[in-house]
Coordinates of C-alpha atoms in Angstrom, one line a residue:
M1 CA 0.3 -0.3 -0.1
S2 CA 1.4 3.5 -0.9
D3 CA 2.1 6.0 2.0
F4 CA 0.7 8.4 -0.3
V5 CA -3.3 9.2 -0.8
S6 CA -5.2 11.2 -2.8
A7 CA -7.6 13.5 -1.8
G8 CA -10.7 11.2 -3.4
E9 CA -9.1 8.3 -1.1
L10 CA -9.0 10.6 1.9
Q11 CA -12.5 12.0 1.6
E12 CA -13.5 8.2 1.1
L13 CA -11.6 7.1 4.5
M14 CA -13.0 10.0 6.6
A15 CA -16.1 8.9 5.5
K16 CA -15.7 5.4 7.0
G17 CA -14.0 7.2 10.3
A18 CA -11.1 5.1 9.7
V19 CA -8.5 8.1 10.0
R20 CA -7.1 11.1 12.1
V21 CA -6.3 14.0 10.0
I22 CA -3.4 16.7 10.7
D23 CA -2.8 19.9 9.7
V24 CA 1.0 20.3 9.2
R25 CA 1.0 24.2 8.0
W26 CA 4.4 25.3 8.3
R27 CA 6.6 27.5 6.3
L28 CA 10.2 28.5 7.0
D29 CA 9.8 32.1 6.0
R30 CA 7.2 32.2 8.6
P31 CA 6.7 29.4 10.9
E32 CA 4.7 31.2 13.6
A33 CA 1.8 31.5 10.6
G34 CA 0.6 28.4 10.7
H35 CA -2.2 28.3 12.9
D36 CA -3.5 31.1 11.5
D37 CA -3.5 29.5 8.0
Y38 CA -5.3 26.4 9.5
L39 CA -8.0 28.5 10.8
T40 CA -8.5 30.4 6.9
G41 CA -9.7 26.8 6.0
H42 CA -8.6 23.4 6.9
I43 CA -9.9 19.8 5.9
P44 CA -13.0 19.3 8.0
G45 CA -12.0 17.4 11.3
A46 CA -8.5 18.0 10.8
V47 CA -6.1 18.9 14.1
F48 CA -3.6 21.3 13.7
A49 CA -0.5 20.2 14.1
A50 CA 2.8 22.2 15.4
L51 CA 5.9 21.4 13.8
D52 CA 8.3 23.6 15.8
T53 CA 7.1 22.3 19.1
E54 CA 5.6 19.2 18.5
L55 CA 7.8 17.3 15.7
S56 CA 10.8 19.2 16.7
T57 CA 12.3 20.9 19.5
H58 CA 14.9 23.8 20.5
G59 CA 18.5 23.9 21.5
A60 CA 21.9 25.6 20.7
P61 CA 22.6 26.2 17.3
S62 CA 24.8 23.5 16.9
E63 CA 21.7 21.1 17.7
G64 CA 20.1 22.5 14.4
R65 CA 17.1 24.4 14.0
H66 CA 14.6 21.3 14.3
P67 CA 16.2 18.9 16.8
L68 CA 14.1 16.0 17.0
P69 CA 11.7 15.9 19.9
T70 CA 11.5 13.3 22.9
T71 CA 9.4 10.5 22.1
E72 CA 7.5 11.8 25.5
V73 CA 7.2 15.1 24.1
L74 CA 5.7 13.4 20.5
Q75 CA 3.6 11.1 22.6
A76 CA 1.8 13.9 24.3
A77 CA 1.2 16.1 20.9
V78 CA -0.2 12.9 19.3
R79 CA -2.6 11.9 22.2
R80 CA -3.6 15.9 22.3
W81 CA -4.6 15.3 18.4
G82 CA -6.8 12.3 19.5
V83 CA -5.1 9.5 18.1
R84 CA -5.8 6.3 19.8
T85 CA -3.9 2.9 19.5
G86 CA -4.9 1.5 15.9
D87 CA -5.5 4.7 14.4
T88 CA -4.3 5.3 11.4
V89 CA -2.9 9.2 10.5
V90 CA -2.9 11.0 7.6
A91 CA -1.0 14.3 6.9
Y92 CA -0.9 16.9 5.2
D93 CA 0.2 20.8 4.7
D94 CA 0.6 23.5 2.1
A95 CA 3.8 23.3 1.3
K96 CA 4.0 20.5 -1.4
G97 CA 4.2 17.9 1.3
M98 CA 7.6 18.6 3.0
A99 CA 6.2 19.5 6.8
A100 CA 3.6 16.3 6.3
A101 CA 6.6 14.6 5.5
R102 CA 8.5 15.5 8.8
A103 CA 5.2 14.2 10.5
W104 CA 5.3 10.7 8.7
W105 CA 9.0 10.1 9.4
L106 CA 8.7 10.5 13.2
L107 CA 5.2 8.8 13.3
R108 CA 6.5 5.8 10.9
Q109 CA 9.2 4.8 13.3
A110 CA 7.1 5.5 16.3
G111 CA 4.8 2.8 15.2
V112 CA 2.3 4.9 14.0
E113 CA 0.2 3.8 10.8
V114 CA 1.1 7.1 8.9
R115 CA 0.3 8.4 5.4
V116 CA 0.7 11.6 3.4
L117 CA -2.1 13.4 1.2
D118 CA -0.3 13.6 -2.2
G119 CA -0.8 17.6 -3.3
G120 CA -1.8 18.7 0.0
L121 CA -4.4 21.0 0.9
S122 CA -4.4 22.5 -2.7
A123 CA -5.4 18.8 -4.1
W124 CA -8.1 18.7 -1.7
V125 CA -9.5 22.0 -2.8
A126 CA -9.3 21.5 -6.3
A127 CA -11.2 17.9 -6.1
G128 CA -14.0 19.7 -5.0
F129 CA -13.9 19.2 -1.1
A130 CA -15.3 21.5 1.6
V131 CA -13.1 23.1 4.1
A132 CA -13.7 24.3 7.7
K133 CA -12.8 26.8 9.6
D134 CA -13.1 25.5 13.5
D135 CA -10.1 25.1 15.5
V136 CA -10.7 21.2 16.4
A137 CA -10.0 19.9 19.8
P138 CA -10.7 16.4 19.8
E139 CA -11.0 14.0 22.9
R140 CA -7.7 12.6 24.1
G141 CA -6.2 9.7 22.3
D142 CA -4.4 7.0 24.1
I143 CA -1.5 5.8 22.3
V144 CA 1.7 4.6 23.4
L145 CA 4.7 5.3 20.9
A146 CA 7.9 3.7 20.1
E147 CA 11.3 5.1 21.0
L148 CA 12.5 7.5 18.4
G149 CA 15.6 7.5 16.9
R150 CA 16.0 4.5 14.7
D151 CA 16.0 6.2 11.4
A152 CA 18.0 9.2 12.6
L153 CA 21.8 9.8 11.9
T154 CA 24.0 11.9 14.7
I155 CA 26.6 14.4 13.3
D156 CA 29.2 12.0 13.2
E157 CA 27.5 9.0 11.8
A158 CA 26.7 11.9 8.6
A159 CA 29.9 12.4 8.5
G160 CA 31.3 8.8 8.3
F161 CA 28.4 7.9 5.6
P162 CA 29.4 8.4 2.3
A163 CA 32.2 6.1 2.9
S164 CA 29.8 3.3 3.1
G165 CA 27.0 4.6 1.2
V166 CA 25.1 7.3 -0.8
L167 CA 24.8 10.8 1.5
L168 CA 22.2 13.0 -0.3
D169 CA 22.0 16.9 -0.2
V170 CA 17.9 17.6 -1.0
R171 CA 18.9 21.4 -0.9
A172 CA 18.9 23.9 -3.9
P173 CA 21.9 23.2 -6.1
E174 CA 22.9 26.4 -5.8
R175 CA 23.0 26.0 -1.5
Y176 CA 24.7 23.0 -2.1
R177 CA 27.0 24.6 -4.4
G178 CA 28.1 26.9 -1.8
E179 CA 27.1 30.0 -4.0
T180 CA 24.7 31.1 -1.7
E181 CA 23.4 30.3 2.1
P182 CA 20.0 32.4 2.8
I183 CA 19.8 31.0 6.3
D184 CA 22.8 29.2 8.1
P185 CA 26.6 30.6 8.8
I186 CA 28.2 28.8 6.4
A187 CA 27.6 27.7 2.2
G188 CA 28.7 24.5 1.1
H189 CA 27.6 21.0 1.6
I190 CA 29.0 17.8 3.4
P191 CA 32.0 16.3 1.9
G192 CA 31.0 13.6 -0.1
A193 CA 27.1 14.2 -0.5
R194 CA 25.5 14.1 -3.8
N195 CA 22.8 16.9 -4.3
V196 CA 19.5 15.4 -5.7
P197 CA 16.8 18.5 -4.6
T198 CA 13.2 17.4 -3.6
T199 CA 11.9 19.8 -5.9
L200 CA 13.3 17.0 -8.8
H201 CA 10.5 14.6 -7.0
L202 CA 7.4 16.5 -7.2
D203 CA 5.2 17.8 -10.7
A204 CA 4.3 21.4 -11.0
D205 CA 1.1 21.0 -9.0
G206 CA 3.5 19.7 -5.8
R207 CA 2.1 16.1 -6.5
V208 CA 5.0 12.7 -6.5
R209 CA 6.0 12.2 -9.7
D210 CA 5.9 9.0 -11.3
A211 CA 8.1 6.3 -10.1
D212 CA 10.0 5.9 -13.3
A213 CA 11.3 9.2 -13.1
L214 CA 11.9 9.3 -9.1
R215 CA 13.9 6.2 -10.0
A216 CA 15.9 7.6 -12.5
N217 CA 16.8 10.6 -10.6
F218 CA 18.1 8.7 -7.9
A219 CA 19.9 6.2 -10.2
E220 CA 22.1 9.1 -11.2
A221 CA 23.3 10.1 -7.8
G222 CA 24.2 6.2 -7.4
V223 CA 21.2 5.2 -5.4
V224 CA 19.7 1.7 -6.5
S225 CA 17.8 -0.8 -4.6
G226 CA 20.1 -2.7 -1.9
T227 CA 22.0 0.9 -1.7
P228 CA 22.5 2.3 1.5
V229 CA 21.2 5.8 1.9
A230 CA 20.5 8.9 4.1
A231 CA 19.4 12.4 3.4
Y232 CA 19.8 15.8 5.0
C233 CA 18.7 19.3 4.1
G234 CA 18.7 22.5 5.8
S235 CA 16.9 21.5 8.8
G236 CA 15.9 17.8 8.4
V237 CA 12.4 18.8 7.5
T238 CA 12.7 18.2 3.6
A239 CA 15.2 15.3 4.0
A240 CA 12.2 13.3 5.6
H241 CA 10.4 14.1 2.2
T242 CA 13.3 12.2 0.1
A243 CA 13.1 9.8 2.7
L244 CA 9.4 9.2 2.2
I245 CA 10.0 9.2 -1.8
L246 CA 12.7 6.4 -1.5
H247 CA 10.1 4.7 0.8
E248 CA 8.0 4.4 -1.9
L249 CA 10.6 3.0 -4.4
G250 CA 11.1 0.3 -1.6
I251 CA 14.6 2.0 -0.6
E252 CA 14.9 2.8 3.1
A253 CA 16.5 5.6 4.2
K254 CA 18.1 7.4 7.1
V255 CA 18.0 11.2 7.9
F256 CA 20.6 13.6 9.6
P257 CA 18.0 15.8 11.6
G258 CA 20.4 18.0 12.4
S259 CA 21.2 18.7 8.7
W260 CA 23.2 21.7 7.3
S261 CA 22.3 23.8 9.8
Q262 CA 24.2 21.6 12.9
W263 CA 26.5 21.0 10.4
S264 CA 27.4 24.8 9.8
N265 CA 26.9 25.9 13.5
T266 CA 29.5 23.0 14.5
P267 CA 33.0 24.5 14.8
G268 CA 35.9 22.2 12.8
R269 CA 33.3 20.3 10.2
P270 CA 34.7 20.6 7.1
V271 CA 32.8 22.3 4.4
A272 CA 32.9 20.8 0.0
V273 CA 31.7 23.5 -2.4
G274 CA 31.1 23.2 -6.1
D275 CA 28.9 20.7 -7.9
Q276 CA 30.8 17.7 -7.3
P277 CA 30.5 15.7 -3.7
G278 CA 34.4 16.9 -2.7

């Protein structure tokens, strides 16, 4: 079964009462506006999930912008969303699935059945389905999560990964090459990493491209079935989307959640520039 669900499929699942829908509205340029956006219109019954406080935590710059939450913090959030043992969660956003994929990545390793709405809120609206403007507060859930961390790399593990597998940098090419860095203190990439931007996996509507096109993109970077692979981005959000895409192709990937924000804020870490791994 695909971990992506279409708008029509989600509507059918909701009609059967078979899912708990979460709205992971978040953008890097305005992270505080997600809940306000949610209140302007969301999928009926969806609960707002806060990426900055529930799907990540905060610490020193050397920990990255979006460190993993503790299992206890995530469990409290998932129970607040109303998730009960055995429930399926469907996550969506309005940013081409990037934030929703962060929820997918965390919940999956915590033992929750989770899927992502292909095309996000735009696909739901384009299908002619209604939106709501209430602030949904369901009855508290009772789910018990498995311990987080099994799919995550530490900074040292990320540094050594290219020696035995393929480390993917999924940021924009100009950031990978070190030509520009709008957020972090140093431009460039982790030595040995190969650039496969997340945007290659999506069409103009933000929906996932066909499997053959996806496989071809990854194969150019040396990622085929059986290849150890891991991904990083700016702060561990969009890298989770690449892990989701790879999972759809039958390839399991690790994620370096600290990503470039942790690497570039850790003194002594080497930096490569240019269009080659280095």
